[in-house]
mmCIF file of C-alpha atoms in Angstrom:
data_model
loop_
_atom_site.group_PDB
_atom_site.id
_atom_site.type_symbol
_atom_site.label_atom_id
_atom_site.label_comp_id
_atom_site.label_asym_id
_atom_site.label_seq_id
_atom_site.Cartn_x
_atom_site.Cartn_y
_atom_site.Cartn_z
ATOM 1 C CA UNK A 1 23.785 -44.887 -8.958
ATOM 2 C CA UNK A 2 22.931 -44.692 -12.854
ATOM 3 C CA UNK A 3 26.451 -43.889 -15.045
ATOM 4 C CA UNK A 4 23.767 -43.074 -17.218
ATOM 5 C CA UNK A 5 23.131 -40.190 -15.412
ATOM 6 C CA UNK A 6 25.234 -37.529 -16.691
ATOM 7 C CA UNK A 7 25.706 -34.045 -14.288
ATOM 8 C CA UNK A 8 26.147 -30.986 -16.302
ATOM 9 C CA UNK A 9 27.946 -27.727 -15.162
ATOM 10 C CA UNK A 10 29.609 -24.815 -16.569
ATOM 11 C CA UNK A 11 32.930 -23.172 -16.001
ATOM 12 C CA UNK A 12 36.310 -23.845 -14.301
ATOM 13 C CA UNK A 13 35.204 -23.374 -10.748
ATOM 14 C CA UNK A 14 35.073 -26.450 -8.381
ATOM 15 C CA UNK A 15 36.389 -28.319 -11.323
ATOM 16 C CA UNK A 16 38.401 -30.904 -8.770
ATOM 17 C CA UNK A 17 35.372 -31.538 -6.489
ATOM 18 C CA UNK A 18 33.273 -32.345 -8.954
ATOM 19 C CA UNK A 19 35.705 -34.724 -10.857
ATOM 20 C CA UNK A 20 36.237 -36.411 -7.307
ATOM 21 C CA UNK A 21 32.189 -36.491 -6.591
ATOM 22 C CA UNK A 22 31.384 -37.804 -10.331
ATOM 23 C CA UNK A 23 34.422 -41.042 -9.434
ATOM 24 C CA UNK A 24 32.750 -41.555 -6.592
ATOM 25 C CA UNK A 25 29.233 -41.206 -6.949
ATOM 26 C CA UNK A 26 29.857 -43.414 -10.508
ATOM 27 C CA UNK A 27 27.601 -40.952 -12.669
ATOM 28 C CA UNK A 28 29.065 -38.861 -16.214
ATOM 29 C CA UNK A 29 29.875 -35.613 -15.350
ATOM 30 C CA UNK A 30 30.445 -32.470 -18.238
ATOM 31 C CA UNK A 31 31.821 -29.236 -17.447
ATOM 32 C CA UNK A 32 31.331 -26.874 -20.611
ATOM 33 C CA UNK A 33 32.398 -23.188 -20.465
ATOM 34 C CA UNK A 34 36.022 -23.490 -18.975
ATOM 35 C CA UNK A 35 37.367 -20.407 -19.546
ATOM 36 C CA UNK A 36 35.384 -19.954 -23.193
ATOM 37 C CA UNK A 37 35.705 -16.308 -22.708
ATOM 38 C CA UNK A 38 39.331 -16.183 -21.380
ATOM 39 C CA UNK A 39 42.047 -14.495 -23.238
ATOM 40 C CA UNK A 40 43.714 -18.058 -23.375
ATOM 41 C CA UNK A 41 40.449 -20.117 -23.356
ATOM 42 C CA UNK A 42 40.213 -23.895 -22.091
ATOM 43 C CA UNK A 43 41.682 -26.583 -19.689
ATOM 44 C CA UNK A 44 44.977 -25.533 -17.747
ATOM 45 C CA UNK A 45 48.004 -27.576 -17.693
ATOM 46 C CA UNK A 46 47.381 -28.447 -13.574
ATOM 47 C CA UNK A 47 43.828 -29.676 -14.255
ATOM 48 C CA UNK A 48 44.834 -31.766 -17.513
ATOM 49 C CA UNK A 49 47.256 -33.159 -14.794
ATOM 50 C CA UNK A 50 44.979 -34.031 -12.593
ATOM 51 C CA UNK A 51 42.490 -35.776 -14.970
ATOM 52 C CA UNK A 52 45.411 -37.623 -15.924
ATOM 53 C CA UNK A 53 46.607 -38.382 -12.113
ATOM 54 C CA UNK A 54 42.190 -39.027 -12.276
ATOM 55 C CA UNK A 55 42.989 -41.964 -14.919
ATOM 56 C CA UNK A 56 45.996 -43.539 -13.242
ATOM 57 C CA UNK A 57 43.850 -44.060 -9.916
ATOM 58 C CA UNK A 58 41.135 -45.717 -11.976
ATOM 59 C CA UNK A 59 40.557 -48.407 -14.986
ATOM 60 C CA UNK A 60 37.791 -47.665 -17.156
ATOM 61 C CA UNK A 61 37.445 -44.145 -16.946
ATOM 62 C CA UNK A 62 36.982 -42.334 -19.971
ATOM 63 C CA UNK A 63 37.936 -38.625 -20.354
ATOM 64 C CA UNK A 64 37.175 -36.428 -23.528
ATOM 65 C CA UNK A 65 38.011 -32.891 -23.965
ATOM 66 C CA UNK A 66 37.553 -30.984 -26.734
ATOM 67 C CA UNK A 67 39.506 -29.685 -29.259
ATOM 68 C CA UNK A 68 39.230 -26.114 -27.727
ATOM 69 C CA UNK A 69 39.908 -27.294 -24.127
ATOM 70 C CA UNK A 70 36.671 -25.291 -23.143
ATOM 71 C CA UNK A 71 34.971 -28.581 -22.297
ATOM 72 C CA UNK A 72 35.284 -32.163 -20.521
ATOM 73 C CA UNK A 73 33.672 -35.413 -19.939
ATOM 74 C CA UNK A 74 34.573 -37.432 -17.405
ATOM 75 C CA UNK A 75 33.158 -41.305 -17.906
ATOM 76 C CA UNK A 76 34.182 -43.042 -14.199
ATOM 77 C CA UNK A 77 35.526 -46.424 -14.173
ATOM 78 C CA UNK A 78 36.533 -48.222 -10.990
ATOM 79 C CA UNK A 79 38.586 -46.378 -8.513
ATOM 80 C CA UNK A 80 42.185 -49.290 -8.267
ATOM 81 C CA UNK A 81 44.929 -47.502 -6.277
ATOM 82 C CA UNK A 82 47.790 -49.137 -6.587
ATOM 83 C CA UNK A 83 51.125 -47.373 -7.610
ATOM 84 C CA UNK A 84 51.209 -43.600 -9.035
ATOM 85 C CA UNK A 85 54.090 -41.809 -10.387
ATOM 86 C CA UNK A 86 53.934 -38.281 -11.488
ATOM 87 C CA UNK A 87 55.476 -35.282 -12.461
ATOM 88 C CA UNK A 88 53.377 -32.090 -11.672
ATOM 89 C CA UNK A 89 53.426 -29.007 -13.168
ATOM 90 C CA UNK A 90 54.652 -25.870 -11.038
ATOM 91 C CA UNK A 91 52.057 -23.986 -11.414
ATOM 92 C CA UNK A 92 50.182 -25.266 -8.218
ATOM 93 C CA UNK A 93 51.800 -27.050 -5.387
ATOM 94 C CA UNK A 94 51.699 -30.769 -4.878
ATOM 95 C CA UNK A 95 48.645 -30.390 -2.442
ATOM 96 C CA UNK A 96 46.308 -29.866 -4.920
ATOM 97 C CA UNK A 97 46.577 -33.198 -6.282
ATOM 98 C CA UNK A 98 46.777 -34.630 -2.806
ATOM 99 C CA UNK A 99 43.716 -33.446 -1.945
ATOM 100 C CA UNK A 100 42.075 -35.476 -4.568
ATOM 101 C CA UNK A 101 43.782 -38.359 -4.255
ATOM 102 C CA UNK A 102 42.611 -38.170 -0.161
ATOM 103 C CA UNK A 103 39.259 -38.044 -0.941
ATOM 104 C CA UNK A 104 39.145 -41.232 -3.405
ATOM 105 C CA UNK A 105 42.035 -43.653 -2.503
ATOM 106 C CA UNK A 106 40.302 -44.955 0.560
ATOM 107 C CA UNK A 107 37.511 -46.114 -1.344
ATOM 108 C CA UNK A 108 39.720 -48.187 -4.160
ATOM 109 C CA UNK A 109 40.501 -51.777 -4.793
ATOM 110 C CA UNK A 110 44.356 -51.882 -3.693
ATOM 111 C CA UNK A 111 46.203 -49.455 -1.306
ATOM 112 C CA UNK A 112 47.205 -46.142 -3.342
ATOM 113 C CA UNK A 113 51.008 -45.427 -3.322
ATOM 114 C CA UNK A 114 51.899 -42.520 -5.000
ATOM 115 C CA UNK A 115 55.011 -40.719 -5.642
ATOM 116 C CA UNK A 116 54.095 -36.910 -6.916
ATOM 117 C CA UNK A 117 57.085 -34.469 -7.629
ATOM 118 C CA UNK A 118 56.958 -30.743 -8.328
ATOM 119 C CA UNK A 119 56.118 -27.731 -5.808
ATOM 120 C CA UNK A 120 55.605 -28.595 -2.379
ATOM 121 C CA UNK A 121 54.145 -25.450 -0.565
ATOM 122 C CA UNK A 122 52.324 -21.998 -1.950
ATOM 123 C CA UNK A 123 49.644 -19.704 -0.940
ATOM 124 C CA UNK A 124 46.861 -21.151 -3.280
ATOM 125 C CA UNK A 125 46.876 -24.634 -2.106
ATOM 126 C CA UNK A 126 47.183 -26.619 0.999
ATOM 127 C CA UNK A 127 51.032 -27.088 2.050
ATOM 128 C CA UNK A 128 52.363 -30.901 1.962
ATOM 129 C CA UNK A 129 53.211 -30.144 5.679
ATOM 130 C CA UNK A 130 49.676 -29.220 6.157
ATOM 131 C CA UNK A 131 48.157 -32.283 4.590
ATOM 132 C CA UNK A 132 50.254 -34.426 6.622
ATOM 133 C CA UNK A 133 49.569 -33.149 10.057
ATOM 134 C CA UNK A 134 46.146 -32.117 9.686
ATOM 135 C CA UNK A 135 44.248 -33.661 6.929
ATOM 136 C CA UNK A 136 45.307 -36.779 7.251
ATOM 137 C CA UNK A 137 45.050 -36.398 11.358
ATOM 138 C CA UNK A 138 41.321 -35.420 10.430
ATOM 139 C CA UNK A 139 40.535 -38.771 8.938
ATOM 140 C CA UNK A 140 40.733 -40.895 12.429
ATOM 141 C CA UNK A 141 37.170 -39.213 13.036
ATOM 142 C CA UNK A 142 35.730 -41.518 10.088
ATOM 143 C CA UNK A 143 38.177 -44.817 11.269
ATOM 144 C CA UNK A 144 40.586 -44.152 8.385
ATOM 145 C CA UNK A 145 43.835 -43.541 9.988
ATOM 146 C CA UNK A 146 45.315 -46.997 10.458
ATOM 147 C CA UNK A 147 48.123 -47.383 7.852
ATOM 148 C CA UNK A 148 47.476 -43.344 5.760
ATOM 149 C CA UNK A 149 51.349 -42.079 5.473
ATOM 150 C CA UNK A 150 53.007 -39.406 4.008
ATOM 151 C CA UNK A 151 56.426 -38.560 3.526
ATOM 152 C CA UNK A 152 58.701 -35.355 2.428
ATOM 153 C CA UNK A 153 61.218 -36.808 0.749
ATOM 154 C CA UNK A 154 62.598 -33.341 -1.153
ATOM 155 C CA UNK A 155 61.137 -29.954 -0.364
ATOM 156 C CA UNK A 156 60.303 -27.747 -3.330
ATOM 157 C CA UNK A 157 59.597 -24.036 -3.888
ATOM 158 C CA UNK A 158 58.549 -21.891 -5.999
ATOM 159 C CA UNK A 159 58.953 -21.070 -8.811
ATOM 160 C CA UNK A 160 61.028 -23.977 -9.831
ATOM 161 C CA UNK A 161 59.873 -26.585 -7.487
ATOM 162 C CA UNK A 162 62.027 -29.656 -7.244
ATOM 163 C CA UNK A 163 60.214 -31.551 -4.244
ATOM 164 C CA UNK A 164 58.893 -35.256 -3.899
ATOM 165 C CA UNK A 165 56.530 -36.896 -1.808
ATOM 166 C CA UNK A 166 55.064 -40.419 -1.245
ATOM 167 C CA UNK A 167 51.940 -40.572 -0.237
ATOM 168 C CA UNK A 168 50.555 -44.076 0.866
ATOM 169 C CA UNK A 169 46.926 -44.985 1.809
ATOM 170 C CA UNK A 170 45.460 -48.407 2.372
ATOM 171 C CA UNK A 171 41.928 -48.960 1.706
ATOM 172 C CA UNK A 172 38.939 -49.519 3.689
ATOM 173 C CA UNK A 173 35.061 -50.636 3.571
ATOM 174 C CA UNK A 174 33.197 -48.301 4.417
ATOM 175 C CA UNK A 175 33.809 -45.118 7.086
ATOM 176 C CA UNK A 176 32.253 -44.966 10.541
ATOM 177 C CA UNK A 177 29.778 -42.270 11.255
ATOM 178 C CA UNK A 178 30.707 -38.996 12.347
ATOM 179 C CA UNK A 179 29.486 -37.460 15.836
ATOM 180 C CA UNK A 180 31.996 -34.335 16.615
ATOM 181 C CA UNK A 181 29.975 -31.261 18.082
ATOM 182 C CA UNK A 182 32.554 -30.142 20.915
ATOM 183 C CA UNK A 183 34.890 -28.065 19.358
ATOM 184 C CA UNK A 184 36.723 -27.836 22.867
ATOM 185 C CA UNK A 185 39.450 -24.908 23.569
ATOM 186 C CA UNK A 186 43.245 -24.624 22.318
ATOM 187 C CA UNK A 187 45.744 -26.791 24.596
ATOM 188 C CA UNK A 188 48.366 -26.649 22.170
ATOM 189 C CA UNK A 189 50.067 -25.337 19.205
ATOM 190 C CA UNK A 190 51.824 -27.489 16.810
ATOM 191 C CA UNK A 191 54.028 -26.294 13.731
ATOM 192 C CA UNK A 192 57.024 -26.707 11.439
ATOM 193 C CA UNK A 193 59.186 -23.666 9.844
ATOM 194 C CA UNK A 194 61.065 -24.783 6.510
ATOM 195 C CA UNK A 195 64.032 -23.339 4.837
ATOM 196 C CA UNK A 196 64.898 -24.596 1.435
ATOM 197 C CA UNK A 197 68.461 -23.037 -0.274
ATOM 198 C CA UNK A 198 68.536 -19.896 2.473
ATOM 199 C CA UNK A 199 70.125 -19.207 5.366
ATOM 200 C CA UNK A 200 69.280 -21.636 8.338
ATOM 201 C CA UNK A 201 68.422 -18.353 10.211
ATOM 202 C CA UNK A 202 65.442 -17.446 8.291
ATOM 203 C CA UNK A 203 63.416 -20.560 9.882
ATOM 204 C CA UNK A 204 64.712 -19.640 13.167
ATOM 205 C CA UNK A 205 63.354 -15.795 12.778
ATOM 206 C CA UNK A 206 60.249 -17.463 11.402
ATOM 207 C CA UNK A 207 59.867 -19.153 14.814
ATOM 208 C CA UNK A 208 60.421 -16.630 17.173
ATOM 209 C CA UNK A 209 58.344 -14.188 15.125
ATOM 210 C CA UNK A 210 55.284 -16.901 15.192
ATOM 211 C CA UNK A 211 55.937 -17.050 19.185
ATOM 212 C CA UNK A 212 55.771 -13.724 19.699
ATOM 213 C CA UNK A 213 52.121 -13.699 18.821
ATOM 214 C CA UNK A 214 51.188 -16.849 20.073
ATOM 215 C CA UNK A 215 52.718 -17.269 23.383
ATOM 216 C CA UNK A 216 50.594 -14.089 25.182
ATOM 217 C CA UNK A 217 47.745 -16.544 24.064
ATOM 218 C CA UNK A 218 49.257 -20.407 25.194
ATOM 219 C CA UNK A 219 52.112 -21.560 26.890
ATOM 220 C CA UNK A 220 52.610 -25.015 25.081
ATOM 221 C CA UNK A 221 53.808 -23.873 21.306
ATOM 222 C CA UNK A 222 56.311 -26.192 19.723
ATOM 223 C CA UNK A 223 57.289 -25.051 15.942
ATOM 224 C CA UNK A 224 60.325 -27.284 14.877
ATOM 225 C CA UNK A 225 62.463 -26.059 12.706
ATOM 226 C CA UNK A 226 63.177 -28.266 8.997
ATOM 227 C CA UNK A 227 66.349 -27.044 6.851
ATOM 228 C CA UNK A 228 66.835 -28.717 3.682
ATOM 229 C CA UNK A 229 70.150 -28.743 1.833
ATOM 230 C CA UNK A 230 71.558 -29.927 -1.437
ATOM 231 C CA UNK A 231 69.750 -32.466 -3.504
ATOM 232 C CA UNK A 232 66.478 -32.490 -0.829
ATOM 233 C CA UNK A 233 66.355 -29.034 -1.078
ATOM 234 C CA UNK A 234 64.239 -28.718 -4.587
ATOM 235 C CA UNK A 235 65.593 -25.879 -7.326
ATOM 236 C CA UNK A 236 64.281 -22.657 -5.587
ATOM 237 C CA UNK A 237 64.995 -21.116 -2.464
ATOM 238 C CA UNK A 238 62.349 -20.428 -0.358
ATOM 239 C CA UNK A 239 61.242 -20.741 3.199
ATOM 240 C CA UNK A 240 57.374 -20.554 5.180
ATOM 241 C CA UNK A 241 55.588 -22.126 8.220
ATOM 242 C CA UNK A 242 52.484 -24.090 8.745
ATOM 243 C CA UNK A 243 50.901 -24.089 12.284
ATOM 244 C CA UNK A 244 48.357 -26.503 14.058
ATOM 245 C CA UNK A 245 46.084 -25.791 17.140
ATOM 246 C CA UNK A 246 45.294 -28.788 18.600
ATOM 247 C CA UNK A 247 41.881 -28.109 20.862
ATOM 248 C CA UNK A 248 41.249 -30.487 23.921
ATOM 249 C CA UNK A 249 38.814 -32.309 21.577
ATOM 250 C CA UNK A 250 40.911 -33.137 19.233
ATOM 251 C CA UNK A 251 39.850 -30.779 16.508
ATOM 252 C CA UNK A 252 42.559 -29.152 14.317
ATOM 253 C CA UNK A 253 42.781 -26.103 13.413
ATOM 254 C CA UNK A 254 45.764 -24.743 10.813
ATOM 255 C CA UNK A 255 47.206 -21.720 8.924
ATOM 256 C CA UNK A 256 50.420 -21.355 6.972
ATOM 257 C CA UNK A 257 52.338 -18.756 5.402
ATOM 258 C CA UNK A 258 55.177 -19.175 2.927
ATOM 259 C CA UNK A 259 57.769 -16.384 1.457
ATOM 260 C CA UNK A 260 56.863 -14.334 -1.668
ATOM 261 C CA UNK A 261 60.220 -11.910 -2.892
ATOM 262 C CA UNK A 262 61.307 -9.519 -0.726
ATOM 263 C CA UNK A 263 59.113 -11.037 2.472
ATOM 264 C CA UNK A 264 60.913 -10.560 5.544
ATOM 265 C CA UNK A 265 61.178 -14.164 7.917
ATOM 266 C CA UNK A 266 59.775 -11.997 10.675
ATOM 267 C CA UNK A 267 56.965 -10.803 8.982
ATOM 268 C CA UNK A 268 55.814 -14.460 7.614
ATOM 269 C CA UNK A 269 56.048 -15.726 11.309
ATOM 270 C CA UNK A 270 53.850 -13.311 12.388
ATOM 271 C CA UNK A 271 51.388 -12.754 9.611
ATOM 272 C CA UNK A 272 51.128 -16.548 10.112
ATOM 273 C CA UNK A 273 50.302 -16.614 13.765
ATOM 274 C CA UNK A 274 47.435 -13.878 12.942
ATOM 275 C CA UNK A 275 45.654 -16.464 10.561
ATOM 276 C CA UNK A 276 45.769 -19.095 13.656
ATOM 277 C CA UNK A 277 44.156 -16.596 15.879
ATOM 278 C CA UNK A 278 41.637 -15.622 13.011
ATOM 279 C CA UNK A 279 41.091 -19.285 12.227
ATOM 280 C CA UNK A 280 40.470 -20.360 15.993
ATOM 281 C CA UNK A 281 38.584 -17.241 16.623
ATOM 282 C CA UNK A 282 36.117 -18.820 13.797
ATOM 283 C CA UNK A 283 36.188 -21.837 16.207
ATOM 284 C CA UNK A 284 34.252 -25.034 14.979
ATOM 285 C CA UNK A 285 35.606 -28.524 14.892
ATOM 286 C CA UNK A 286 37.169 -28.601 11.546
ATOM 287 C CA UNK A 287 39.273 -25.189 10.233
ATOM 288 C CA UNK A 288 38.114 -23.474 7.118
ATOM 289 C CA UNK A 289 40.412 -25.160 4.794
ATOM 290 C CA UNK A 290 39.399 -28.432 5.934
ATOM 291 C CA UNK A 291 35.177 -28.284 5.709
ATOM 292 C CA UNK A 292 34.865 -30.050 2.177
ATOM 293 C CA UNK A 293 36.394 -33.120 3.734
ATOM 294 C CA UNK A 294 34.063 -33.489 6.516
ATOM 295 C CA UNK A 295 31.181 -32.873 4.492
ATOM 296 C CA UNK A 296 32.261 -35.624 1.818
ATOM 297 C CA UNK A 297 33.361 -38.276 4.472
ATOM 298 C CA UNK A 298 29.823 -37.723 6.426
ATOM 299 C CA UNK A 299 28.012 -38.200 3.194
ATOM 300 C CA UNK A 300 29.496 -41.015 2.556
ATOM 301 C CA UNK A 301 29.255 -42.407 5.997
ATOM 302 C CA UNK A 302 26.865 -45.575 6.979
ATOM 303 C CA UNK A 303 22.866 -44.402 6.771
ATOM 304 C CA UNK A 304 23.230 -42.962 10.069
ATOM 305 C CA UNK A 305 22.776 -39.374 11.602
ATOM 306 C CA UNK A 306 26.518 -37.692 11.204
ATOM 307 C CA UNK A 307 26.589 -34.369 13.271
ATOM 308 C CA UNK A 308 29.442 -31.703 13.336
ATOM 309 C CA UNK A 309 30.204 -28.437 14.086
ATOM 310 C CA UNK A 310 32.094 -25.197 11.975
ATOM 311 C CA UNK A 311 32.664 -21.842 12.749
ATOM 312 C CA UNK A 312 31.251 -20.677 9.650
ATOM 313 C CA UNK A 313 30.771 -22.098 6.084
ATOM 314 C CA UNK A 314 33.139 -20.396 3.422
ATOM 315 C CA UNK A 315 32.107 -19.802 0.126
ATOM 316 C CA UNK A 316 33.733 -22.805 -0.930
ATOM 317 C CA UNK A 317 31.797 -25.114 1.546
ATOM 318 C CA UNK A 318 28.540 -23.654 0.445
ATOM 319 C CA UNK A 319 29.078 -24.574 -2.740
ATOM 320 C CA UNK A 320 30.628 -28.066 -1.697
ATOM 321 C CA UNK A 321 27.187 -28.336 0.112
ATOM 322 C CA UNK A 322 25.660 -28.126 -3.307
ATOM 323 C CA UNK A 323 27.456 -30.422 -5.223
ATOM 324 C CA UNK A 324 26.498 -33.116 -2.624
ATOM 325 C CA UNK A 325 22.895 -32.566 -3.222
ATOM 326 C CA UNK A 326 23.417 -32.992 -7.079
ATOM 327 C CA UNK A 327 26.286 -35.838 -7.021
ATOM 328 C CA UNK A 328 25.176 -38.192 -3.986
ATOM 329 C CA UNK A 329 21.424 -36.576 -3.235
ATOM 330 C CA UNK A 330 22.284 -35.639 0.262
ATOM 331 C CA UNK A 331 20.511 -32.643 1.964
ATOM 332 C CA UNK A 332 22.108 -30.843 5.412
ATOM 333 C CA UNK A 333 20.091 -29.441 7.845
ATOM 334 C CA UNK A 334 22.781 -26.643 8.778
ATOM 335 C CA UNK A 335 21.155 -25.001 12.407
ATOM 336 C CA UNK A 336 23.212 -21.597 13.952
ATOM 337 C CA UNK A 337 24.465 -22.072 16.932
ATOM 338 C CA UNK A 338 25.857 -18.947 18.812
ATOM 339 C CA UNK A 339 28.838 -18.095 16.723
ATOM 340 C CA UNK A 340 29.054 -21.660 15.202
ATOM 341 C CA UNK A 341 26.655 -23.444 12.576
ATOM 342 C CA UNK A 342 25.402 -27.182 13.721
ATOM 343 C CA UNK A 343 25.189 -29.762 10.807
ATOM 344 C CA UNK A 344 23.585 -32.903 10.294
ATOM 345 C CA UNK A 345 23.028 -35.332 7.119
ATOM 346 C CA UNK A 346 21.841 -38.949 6.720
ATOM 347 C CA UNK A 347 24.323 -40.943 5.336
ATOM 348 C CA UNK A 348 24.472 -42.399 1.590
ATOM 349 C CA UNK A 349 25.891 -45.715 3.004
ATOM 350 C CA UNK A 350 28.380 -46.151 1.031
ATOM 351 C CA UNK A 351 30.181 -49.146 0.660
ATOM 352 C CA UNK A 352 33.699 -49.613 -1.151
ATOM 353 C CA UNK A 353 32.875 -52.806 -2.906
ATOM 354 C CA UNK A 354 36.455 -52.784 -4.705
ATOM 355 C CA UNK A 355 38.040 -54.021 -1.399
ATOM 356 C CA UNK A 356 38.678 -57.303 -1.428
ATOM 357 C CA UNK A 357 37.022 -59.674 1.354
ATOM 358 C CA UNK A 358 39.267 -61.547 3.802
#
């Protein structure tokens, strides 16, 4: 596609995706409005971050914002990989970068390896623990999982943060072409209760609290326990839990809960295990936090027929669903299905001509 062609939107919504789809889909993209209205108008100091963590992962790209903030161009140059270091601010978690960097260090010339330090789990973005055993889990359905690692090196909580992670991701051609309709039924729940700078106890209460709910449901429920203690343990205490149904398909399905002030371990065990239920009772074959990345990897799948199913589209998706039409010119045909929705695209074929030929 054209750089020439330059996509124009307005506001701070979906800012990420749409810095992610204009890298990939090579075309200018502006974003005016952000925040113009807004007591404290312009860019926050997380997204200036990520257009930053943006220009590490590339060479060429060109980003100009304005002296007010309110807007941004984003000129893409060639997505490289290689090795990222970065410090990010606390006020969102580590997984917000993460996600990014998923979606595009696949499709660079050298395998990404990036070292990201700050807060490791909230309740706006996906947990680190999260990202590992699920998002990265859901890329074997495109033939991406061969070599994609990442590590907890520190844990980090809020307010404060403290954590580190290295997150490592060779690169590949293209992805293979998505045909997952069977969402299949729970055989197994997966999960891991942290404890950073508290008692040892509180993951422990976490666990049996999360049991409690799940076990009149399943049998097979495994949540391990991970206590952190001087240097690993980040400059906050804090403590949560991030659980993974695992269907008989292979789909995954997650929640996760971490402490505010004054939260109870018992209560975030349980109030946990009520999101799984909710988020299995949407059923589908990827969870609600995880649509976007189907949706990207099947649009950029070979010029095939990629088929899937979800429970039901967020918000969030719908508007993903959008952005796909305007970045890459990709239409769904989205069919109900009972309680599920059936989706289907063509393929852009893309091909990740960065990767060197052996």
């Amino acid at each position: 596609m054209s750089k020439r062609t330059v996509q124009q939107f307005t506001g701070h919504a979906f800012l990420k995706q749409r810095l992610v789809m204009a890298l990939l889909s090579q075309q200018t993209v502006r974003i005016d409005g952000i925040r113009a209205q807004d007591e404290n108008p312009g860019l926050r100091d997380y997204e200036v971050s990520l257009l930053r963590l943006l220009e590490q992962a590339t060479n060429g790209t060109r980003i100009v914002i304005s002296p007010t903030g309110t807007s941004v161009v984003l000129r893409p140059g060639m997505i490289t990989g290689g090795r990222i270091d970065m410090d990010c601010p606390v006020s969102r978690s580590i997984g917000y970068y993460l996600e990014a960097l998923v979606a595009i260090a696949p499709f660079g010339k050298d395998q990404m390896t990036a070292t990201l330090r700050g807060v490791t789990t909230n309740n706006v973005d996906l947990s680190v623990d999260l990202i590992r055993t699920a998002t990265l889990v859901n890329l074997r359905n495109f033939g991406l999982s061969e070599g994609v690692e990442l590590r907890i090196t520190k844990r980090g909580a809020e307010p404060r943060g403290g954590g580190e992670v290295r997150f490592i991701c060779p690169v590949v051609r293209a992805v293979t072409p998505l045909n997952f309709v069977d969402a299949g039924r729970v055989r197994r729940i997966r999960g891991i209760a942290y404890a950073t700078r508290v008692s040892p106890q509180s993951a422990n209460r976490m666990v049996e609290a999360a049991r409690g709910e799940l076990n009149r449901y399943i049998p097979d429920i495994y949540i391990y326990t991970d206590v952190y203690k001087g240097a690993e343990s980040g400059l906050s205490p804090g403590f949560g839990i991030s659980l993974v149904a695992e269907t008989t398909t292979g789909a995954l399905l997650t929640a996760e809960l971490c402490a505010q002030a004054g939260d109870a371990p018992e209560d975030v065990g349980r109030d946990a295990a009520q999101r799984l239920l909710h988020e299995i009772a949407r059923g589908g074959c990827f969870d609600s936090a995880h649509q976007w990345q189907a949706l990207l990897l099947m649009t950029l799948g070979p010029e095939h027929a990629a088929k899937t199913r979800f429970g039901k589209l967020t918000p969030f998706s719908i508007q993903y669903l959008r952005d796909l039409r305007v970045f890459f010119n990709t239409t769904f045909k989205i069919k109900p299905d009972n309680q599920s929705v059936l989706l289907t695209c063509l393929g852009t074929g893309f091909t990740n001509v960065g990767k060197k030929t052996t």
